[in-house]
């Protein structure tokens, strides 16, 4: 097996490389003065099974272009098979038409990835359970919920919370893993034109309990910061949050550090840049899960 890493997944690929005992194959990514990129594989891949680990968080489009070029280089150089490990698949939230006249960004991305010849995709906690069905190639859909359950299981007197209605399936699943722990949900309305959160309402009882928010994506942090306020207003004694993908847009570090959340757990599906790390943040690695899937 030949293992390659996209620019945004270097730390995670290094962990995977150590666990699998496979070196990361060298590759040159040159950026021209105008920002265009050029990729060159510095190792022969003819007849090899190749794995490319490449997340597509911010800057999403830049990371996608790099990924497209790496896939093209692998194909042109005669790779026998290409497994794309995309721990976070950018545009996952744009998986359907929200307003008449819109495109479906995720379907465009999938078309390109499949045209470029991926044989398999390994990813984690897609935004919706429908997403694997959009692919013609095989999909290994992993989840960080098991990792979260290990941490959350150490807590006492807690209630799980989905910060929006879209997360209900996820929260039910986690509740089952933990032995049917009670859960609450927040009804969040987002303005479809501005993406601003317009209203939020709690369903369920959190009084006197430690509230544990669970979500797939942390972007601006506004959803969870607002959820924490609602939970405390409704009698929760402490708030923790567990999120798979730290997309971390804008001033998310300030929003979360200044929020009422006591500790923010995320995974390393996206590498958190140094300037966005904050004292309340804790990172759990998904390397084990990915290695297990690659070994099977
Ligand atoms: C929405 O459906 C997602 O599950 C997340 O709740 C959302 O993407 C979080 O966004 P933000 O951190 O910007 O509020």
Tab-separated table of C-alpha atoms and ligand atoms in Angstrom:
chain	number	residue	atom	x	y	z
A	1	UNK	CA	0.000	0.000	0.000
A	2	UNK	CA	1.165	3.554	-0.763
A	3	UNK	CA	-0.004	6.269	1.609
A	4	UNK	CA	-0.286	9.946	0.636
A	5	UNK	CA	-1.351	12.992	2.615
A	6	UNK	CA	-3.171	16.164	1.573
A	7	UNK	CA	-1.948	19.428	3.113
A	8	UNK	CA	-4.785	19.564	5.622
A	9	UNK	CA	-4.306	16.048	6.994
A	10	UNK	CA	-0.592	15.816	7.754
A	11	UNK	CA	-0.847	15.118	11.507
A	12	UNK	CA	-3.596	12.539	11.126
A	13	UNK	CA	-1.795	10.818	8.215
A	14	UNK	CA	1.361	10.601	10.333
A	15	UNK	CA	-0.595	8.800	13.069
A	16	UNK	CA	-2.124	6.457	10.481
A	17	UNK	CA	1.310	5.840	8.938
A	18	UNK	CA	2.798	4.897	12.335
A	19	UNK	CA	-0.079	2.575	13.214
A	20	UNK	CA	-0.102	0.827	9.835
A	21	UNK	CA	3.688	0.726	9.586
A	22	UNK	CA	3.500	2.311	6.107
A	23	UNK	CA	5.620	5.371	5.275
A	24	UNK	CA	3.987	8.453	3.817
A	25	UNK	CA	4.965	8.638	0.147
A	26	UNK	CA	6.626	11.888	-0.886
A	27	UNK	CA	4.730	14.337	-3.040
A	28	UNK	CA	5.475	17.879	-4.149
A	29	UNK	CA	2.745	20.494	-3.984
A	30	UNK	CA	3.947	23.650	-5.651
A	31	UNK	CA	1.929	26.866	-5.420
A	32	UNK	CA	2.388	29.347	-8.265
A	33	UNK	CA	2.389	33.109	-7.647
A	34	UNK	CA	-1.268	33.309	-8.689
A	35	UNK	CA	-2.298	30.616	-6.197
A	36	UNK	CA	-2.655	27.790	-8.732
A	37	UNK	CA	-1.250	24.467	-7.534
A	38	UNK	CA	0.815	21.754	-9.183
A	39	UNK	CA	1.122	18.258	-7.756
A	40	UNK	CA	3.931	15.779	-8.440
A	41	UNK	CA	4.181	12.301	-6.924
A	42	UNK	CA	7.775	11.546	-6.003
A	43	UNK	CA	7.274	7.811	-5.878
A	44	UNK	CA	6.165	5.174	-8.407
A	45	UNK	CA	2.590	3.999	-7.895
A	46	UNK	CA	2.196	1.801	-10.981
A	47	UNK	CA	0.127	-1.244	-10.019
A	48	UNK	CA	-0.077	-0.128	-6.357
A	49	UNK	CA	-3.064	0.194	-4.035
A	50	UNK	CA	-2.960	3.843	-3.029
A	51	UNK	CA	-4.557	5.619	-0.080
A	52	UNK	CA	-4.826	9.384	0.015
A	53	UNK	CA	-5.837	11.014	3.310
A	54	UNK	CA	-7.244	14.435	2.569
A	55	UNK	CA	-9.726	16.486	4.549
A	56	UNK	CA	-11.511	19.342	2.860
A	57	UNK	CA	-12.159	21.872	5.581
A	58	UNK	CA	-11.353	25.601	5.335
A	59	UNK	CA	-10.227	26.741	2.746
A	60	UNK	CA	-12.609	24.200	1.263
A	61	UNK	CA	-12.223	24.962	-2.421
A	62	UNK	CA	-8.425	25.191	-2.214
A	63	UNK	CA	-8.274	21.816	-0.463
A	64	UNK	CA	-10.637	20.285	-3.001
A	65	UNK	CA	-8.543	21.492	-5.968
A	66	UNK	CA	-5.460	19.969	-4.355
A	67	UNK	CA	-7.300	16.692	-3.821
A	68	UNK	CA	-8.523	16.641	-7.444
A	69	UNK	CA	-4.950	17.104	-8.700
A	70	UNK	CA	-3.569	14.375	-6.401
A	71	UNK	CA	-6.243	11.947	-7.624
A	72	UNK	CA	-5.451	12.795	-11.242
A	73	UNK	CA	-1.718	12.284	-10.624
A	74	UNK	CA	-2.396	8.879	-9.009
A	75	UNK	CA	-4.600	7.756	-11.883
A	76	UNK	CA	-2.212	8.969	-14.600
A	77	UNK	CA	0.693	7.272	-12.837
A	78	UNK	CA	-1.072	3.906	-12.996
A	79	UNK	CA	-2.320	3.344	-9.429
A	80	UNK	CA	-4.124	0.000	-9.260
A	81	UNK	CA	-6.730	1.317	-6.831
A	82	UNK	CA	-7.391	4.603	-5.092
A	83	UNK	CA	-8.944	4.789	-1.634
A	84	UNK	CA	-9.843	8.292	-0.606
A	85	UNK	CA	-9.841	8.834	3.150
A	86	UNK	CA	-11.749	12.093	3.469
A	87	UNK	CA	-12.227	12.291	7.242
A	88	UNK	CA	-14.334	15.401	6.654
A	89	UNK	CA	-16.014	15.863	3.299
A	90	UNK	CA	-16.520	19.580	2.654
A	91	UNK	CA	-19.927	20.668	1.287
A	92	UNK	CA	-21.633	17.818	3.165
A	93	UNK	CA	-24.203	20.243	4.496
A	94	UNK	CA	-25.175	21.261	0.935
A	95	UNK	CA	-26.735	17.877	0.228
A	96	UNK	CA	-30.095	18.981	-1.128
A	97	UNK	CA	-31.922	21.946	-2.614
A	98	UNK	CA	-32.967	24.311	0.176
A	99	UNK	CA	-34.493	27.015	-2.020
A	100	UNK	CA	-35.743	26.833	-5.608
A	101	UNK	CA	-33.017	27.609	-8.132
A	102	UNK	CA	-30.139	26.269	-6.050
A	103	UNK	CA	-27.486	23.742	-7.049
A	104	UNK	CA	-26.612	20.640	-4.986
A	105	UNK	CA	-22.948	21.310	-4.215
A	106	UNK	CA	-22.253	17.919	-2.661
A	107	UNK	CA	-23.482	16.070	-5.757
A	108	UNK	CA	-21.138	18.152	-7.922
A	109	UNK	CA	-18.207	17.213	-5.659
A	110	UNK	CA	-19.126	13.514	-5.726
A	111	UNK	CA	-19.396	13.567	-9.551
A	112	UNK	CA	-15.893	15.022	-9.805
A	113	UNK	CA	-14.386	12.551	-7.299
A	114	UNK	CA	-15.900	9.615	-9.145
A	115	UNK	CA	-14.863	10.954	-12.559
A	116	UNK	CA	-11.308	11.173	-11.224
A	117	UNK	CA	-11.425	7.466	-10.490
A	118	UNK	CA	-11.696	6.866	-6.735
A	119	UNK	CA	-12.516	3.231	-5.970
A	120	UNK	CA	-13.540	3.662	-2.369
A	121	UNK	CA	-14.163	6.484	0.093
A	122	UNK	CA	-13.681	6.309	3.845
A	123	UNK	CA	-15.269	9.146	5.785
A	124	UNK	CA	-16.767	9.937	9.170
A	125	UNK	CA	-20.101	11.180	10.430
A	126	UNK	CA	-21.648	12.472	7.245
A	127	UNK	CA	-24.108	15.284	7.803
A	128	UNK	CA	-26.978	13.025	6.756
A	129	UNK	CA	-27.435	9.254	6.497
A	130	UNK	CA	-28.533	9.665	2.865
A	131	UNK	CA	-25.051	10.729	1.720
A	132	UNK	CA	-23.553	7.221	1.203
A	133	UNK	CA	-26.376	6.581	-1.291
A	134	UNK	CA	-25.150	9.467	-3.459
A	135	UNK	CA	-21.947	7.570	-4.325
A	136	UNK	CA	-21.611	4.898	-7.001
A	137	UNK	CA	-18.280	3.797	-5.486
A	138	UNK	CA	-18.157	1.942	-2.191
A	139	UNK	CA	-18.384	3.997	0.968
A	140	UNK	CA	-17.047	3.111	4.401
A	141	UNK	CA	-18.928	5.396	6.747
A	142	UNK	CA	-17.306	5.538	10.185
A	143	UNK	CA	-18.524	7.322	13.280
A	144	UNK	CA	-16.818	9.050	16.185
A	145	UNK	CA	-19.802	8.300	18.425
A	146	UNK	CA	-18.066	5.250	19.925
A	147	UNK	CA	-15.084	7.406	20.894
A	148	UNK	CA	-17.410	9.995	22.392
A	149	UNK	CA	-19.303	7.298	24.302
A	150	UNK	CA	-16.059	6.263	26.036
A	151	UNK	CA	-15.559	9.821	27.386
A	152	UNK	CA	-19.205	10.545	28.129
A	153	UNK	CA	-19.634	7.171	29.853
A	154	UNK	CA	-17.234	8.385	32.590
A	155	UNK	CA	-19.655	11.203	33.520
A	156	UNK	CA	-22.505	11.029	36.005
A	157	UNK	CA	-26.030	12.422	36.019
A	158	UNK	CA	-25.942	13.625	32.447
A	159	UNK	CA	-28.382	14.134	29.609
A	160	UNK	CA	-27.484	14.103	25.923
A	161	UNK	CA	-28.538	17.080	23.830
A	162	UNK	CA	-28.916	17.548	20.098
A	163	UNK	CA	-28.471	21.270	19.343
A	164	UNK	CA	-30.838	20.983	16.367
A	165	UNK	CA	-33.551	18.672	15.074
A	166	UNK	CA	-31.279	17.398	12.268
A	167	UNK	CA	-29.168	15.634	14.915
A	168	UNK	CA	-31.955	13.488	16.380
A	169	UNK	CA	-30.851	10.223	14.747
A	170	UNK	CA	-27.286	10.776	16.018
A	171	UNK	CA	-28.421	11.496	19.578
A	172	UNK	CA	-30.737	8.455	19.647
A	173	UNK	CA	-27.883	6.242	18.467
A	174	UNK	CA	-25.517	7.579	21.109
A	175	UNK	CA	-28.189	7.216	23.778
A	176	UNK	CA	-28.522	3.519	22.810
A	177	UNK	CA	-24.741	2.974	22.865
A	178	UNK	CA	-24.668	4.435	26.378
A	179	UNK	CA	-27.589	2.298	27.620
A	180	UNK	CA	-30.625	4.410	26.763
A	181	UNK	CA	-29.497	7.613	28.441
A	182	UNK	CA	-32.180	10.357	28.308
A	183	UNK	CA	-31.815	13.041	25.691
A	184	UNK	CA	-33.143	16.496	24.935
A	185	UNK	CA	-33.322	18.393	21.660
A	186	UNK	CA	-33.196	22.024	20.714
A	187	UNK	CA	-35.354	23.352	17.916
A	188	UNK	CA	-33.117	25.707	15.985
A	189	UNK	CA	-34.380	27.866	13.145
A	190	UNK	CA	-31.886	29.226	10.664
A	191	UNK	CA	-32.657	32.013	8.219
A	192	UNK	CA	-32.051	30.380	4.812
A	193	UNK	CA	-30.926	33.660	3.240
A	194	UNK	CA	-28.437	34.786	5.902
A	195	UNK	CA	-27.697	31.473	7.734
A	196	UNK	CA	-28.295	33.364	11.033
A	197	UNK	CA	-29.905	31.403	13.892
A	198	UNK	CA	-33.286	33.062	14.346
A	199	UNK	CA	-34.884	31.134	17.252
A	200	UNK	CA	-34.205	28.180	19.545
A	201	UNK	CA	-36.447	26.171	21.905
A	202	UNK	CA	-35.648	23.243	24.242
A	203	UNK	CA	-37.588	19.949	24.255
A	204	UNK	CA	-36.808	17.684	27.218
A	205	UNK	CA	-35.654	17.993	30.817
A	206	UNK	CA	-32.096	19.080	31.692
A	207	UNK	CA	-32.753	20.416	35.218
A	208	UNK	CA	-29.973	19.573	37.687
A	209	UNK	CA	-28.089	17.588	35.023
A	210	UNK	CA	-24.821	17.814	33.160
A	211	UNK	CA	-25.833	18.587	29.563
A	212	UNK	CA	-23.758	16.952	26.848
A	213	UNK	CA	-24.221	18.513	23.407
A	214	UNK	CA	-23.406	16.202	20.502
A	215	UNK	CA	-23.101	17.428	16.902
A	216	UNK	CA	-21.421	16.605	13.593
A	217	UNK	CA	-19.972	20.015	12.724
A	218	UNK	CA	-18.662	22.983	14.686
A	219	UNK	CA	-18.300	25.916	12.319
A	220	UNK	CA	-18.879	29.400	13.768
A	221	UNK	CA	-19.740	27.927	17.175
A	222	UNK	CA	-22.942	29.979	17.367
A	223	UNK	CA	-25.255	26.937	17.448
A	224	UNK	CA	-23.521	25.425	20.463
A	225	UNK	CA	-22.879	28.720	22.291
A	226	UNK	CA	-26.618	29.504	22.044
A	227	UNK	CA	-27.540	25.928	22.997
A	228	UNK	CA	-25.414	26.188	26.153
A	229	UNK	CA	-27.247	29.360	27.214
A	230	UNK	CA	-30.637	27.692	26.723
A	231	UNK	CA	-29.514	24.607	28.665
A	232	UNK	CA	-28.298	26.664	31.646
A	233	UNK	CA	-31.452	28.828	31.563
A	234	UNK	CA	-33.385	25.546	31.846
A	235	UNK	CA	-31.475	24.346	34.910
A	236	UNK	CA	-28.501	22.355	33.525
A	237	UNK	CA	-25.552	22.496	35.940
A	238	UNK	CA	-22.726	22.137	33.453
A	239	UNK	CA	-22.398	21.899	29.670
A	240	UNK	CA	-19.942	19.832	27.646
A	241	UNK	CA	-19.880	19.436	23.891
A	242	UNK	CA	-18.692	16.647	21.566
A	243	UNK	CA	-18.393	17.291	17.834
A	244	UNK	CA	-16.827	15.209	15.085
A	245	UNK	CA	-15.666	17.860	12.630
A	246	UNK	CA	-13.920	21.056	13.806
A	247	UNK	CA	-14.585	23.120	10.683
A	248	UNK	CA	-13.768	26.176	12.841
A	249	UNK	CA	-14.788	29.219	10.809
A	250	UNK	CA	-14.002	32.836	11.732
A	251	UNK	CA	-13.641	33.578	15.441
A	252	UNK	CA	-14.981	30.205	16.616
A	253	UNK	CA	-12.190	29.912	19.197
A	254	UNK	CA	-13.289	33.173	20.873
A	255	UNK	CA	-16.978	32.284	20.597
A	256	UNK	CA	-16.450	28.905	22.297
A	257	UNK	CA	-13.884	30.022	24.864
A	258	UNK	CA	-16.258	32.832	25.937
A	259	UNK	CA	-19.312	30.570	25.818
A	260	UNK	CA	-20.962	28.815	28.748
A	261	UNK	CA	-19.623	25.439	27.575
A	262	UNK	CA	-17.158	23.990	30.104
A	263	UNK	CA	-15.192	21.781	27.721
A	264	UNK	CA	-15.303	21.381	23.944
A	265	UNK	CA	-14.311	17.960	22.585
A	266	UNK	CA	-13.672	17.568	18.850
A	267	UNK	CA	-11.838	14.979	16.749
A	268	UNK	CA	-8.884	15.392	14.393
A	269	UNK	CA	-10.860	14.789	11.162
A	270	UNK	CA	-9.747	18.334	10.390
A	271	UNK	CA	-6.422	19.638	11.659
A	272	UNK	CA	-7.090	22.589	13.997
A	273	UNK	CA	-4.643	25.388	13.129
A	274	UNK	CA	-2.522	26.584	16.070
A	275	UNK	CA	-4.173	30.016	16.196
A	276	UNK	CA	-7.613	28.422	16.623
A	277	UNK	CA	-6.673	26.243	19.606
A	278	UNK	CA	-8.209	27.512	22.868
A	279	UNK	CA	-7.955	26.395	26.523
A	280	UNK	CA	-11.379	24.666	26.656
A	281	UNK	CA	-10.578	22.551	23.578
A	282	UNK	CA	-9.740	18.840	23.729
A	283	UNK	CA	-8.939	16.775	20.622
A	284	UNK	CA	-9.715	13.052	20.324
A	285	UNK	CA	-8.007	11.156	17.476
A	286	UNK	CA	-9.892	9.092	14.905
A	287	UNK	CA	-6.665	7.453	13.624
A	288	UNK	CA	-7.540	4.065	15.214
A	289	UNK	CA	-10.940	3.976	13.521
A	290	UNK	CA	-9.459	4.792	10.114
A	291	UNK	CA	-6.613	2.251	10.481
A	292	UNK	CA	-9.098	-0.443	11.422
A	293	UNK	CA	-11.165	0.320	8.307
A	294	UNK	CA	-8.065	0.322	6.075
A	295	UNK	CA	-6.909	-3.045	7.447
A	296	UNK	CA	-10.258	-4.730	6.720
B	1	LIG	C1	-26.142	21.871	11.265
B	1	LIG	O1	-27.055	21.268	10.753
B	1	LIG	C2	-24.921	21.192	11.838
B	1	LIG	O2	-25.248	19.946	12.407
B	1	LIG	C3	-24.230	22.070	12.865
B	1	LIG	O3	-25.082	22.244	13.974
B	1	LIG	C4	-23.906	23.418	12.287
B	1	LIG	O4	-23.248	23.254	11.070
B	1	LIG	C5	-23.040	24.220	13.230
B	1	LIG	O5	-22.763	25.457	12.652
B	1	LIG	P1	-22.264	26.680	13.521
B	1	LIG	O6	-21.137	26.183	14.404
B	1	LIG	O7	-21.806	27.687	12.505
B	1	LIG	O8	-23.417	27.193	14.303
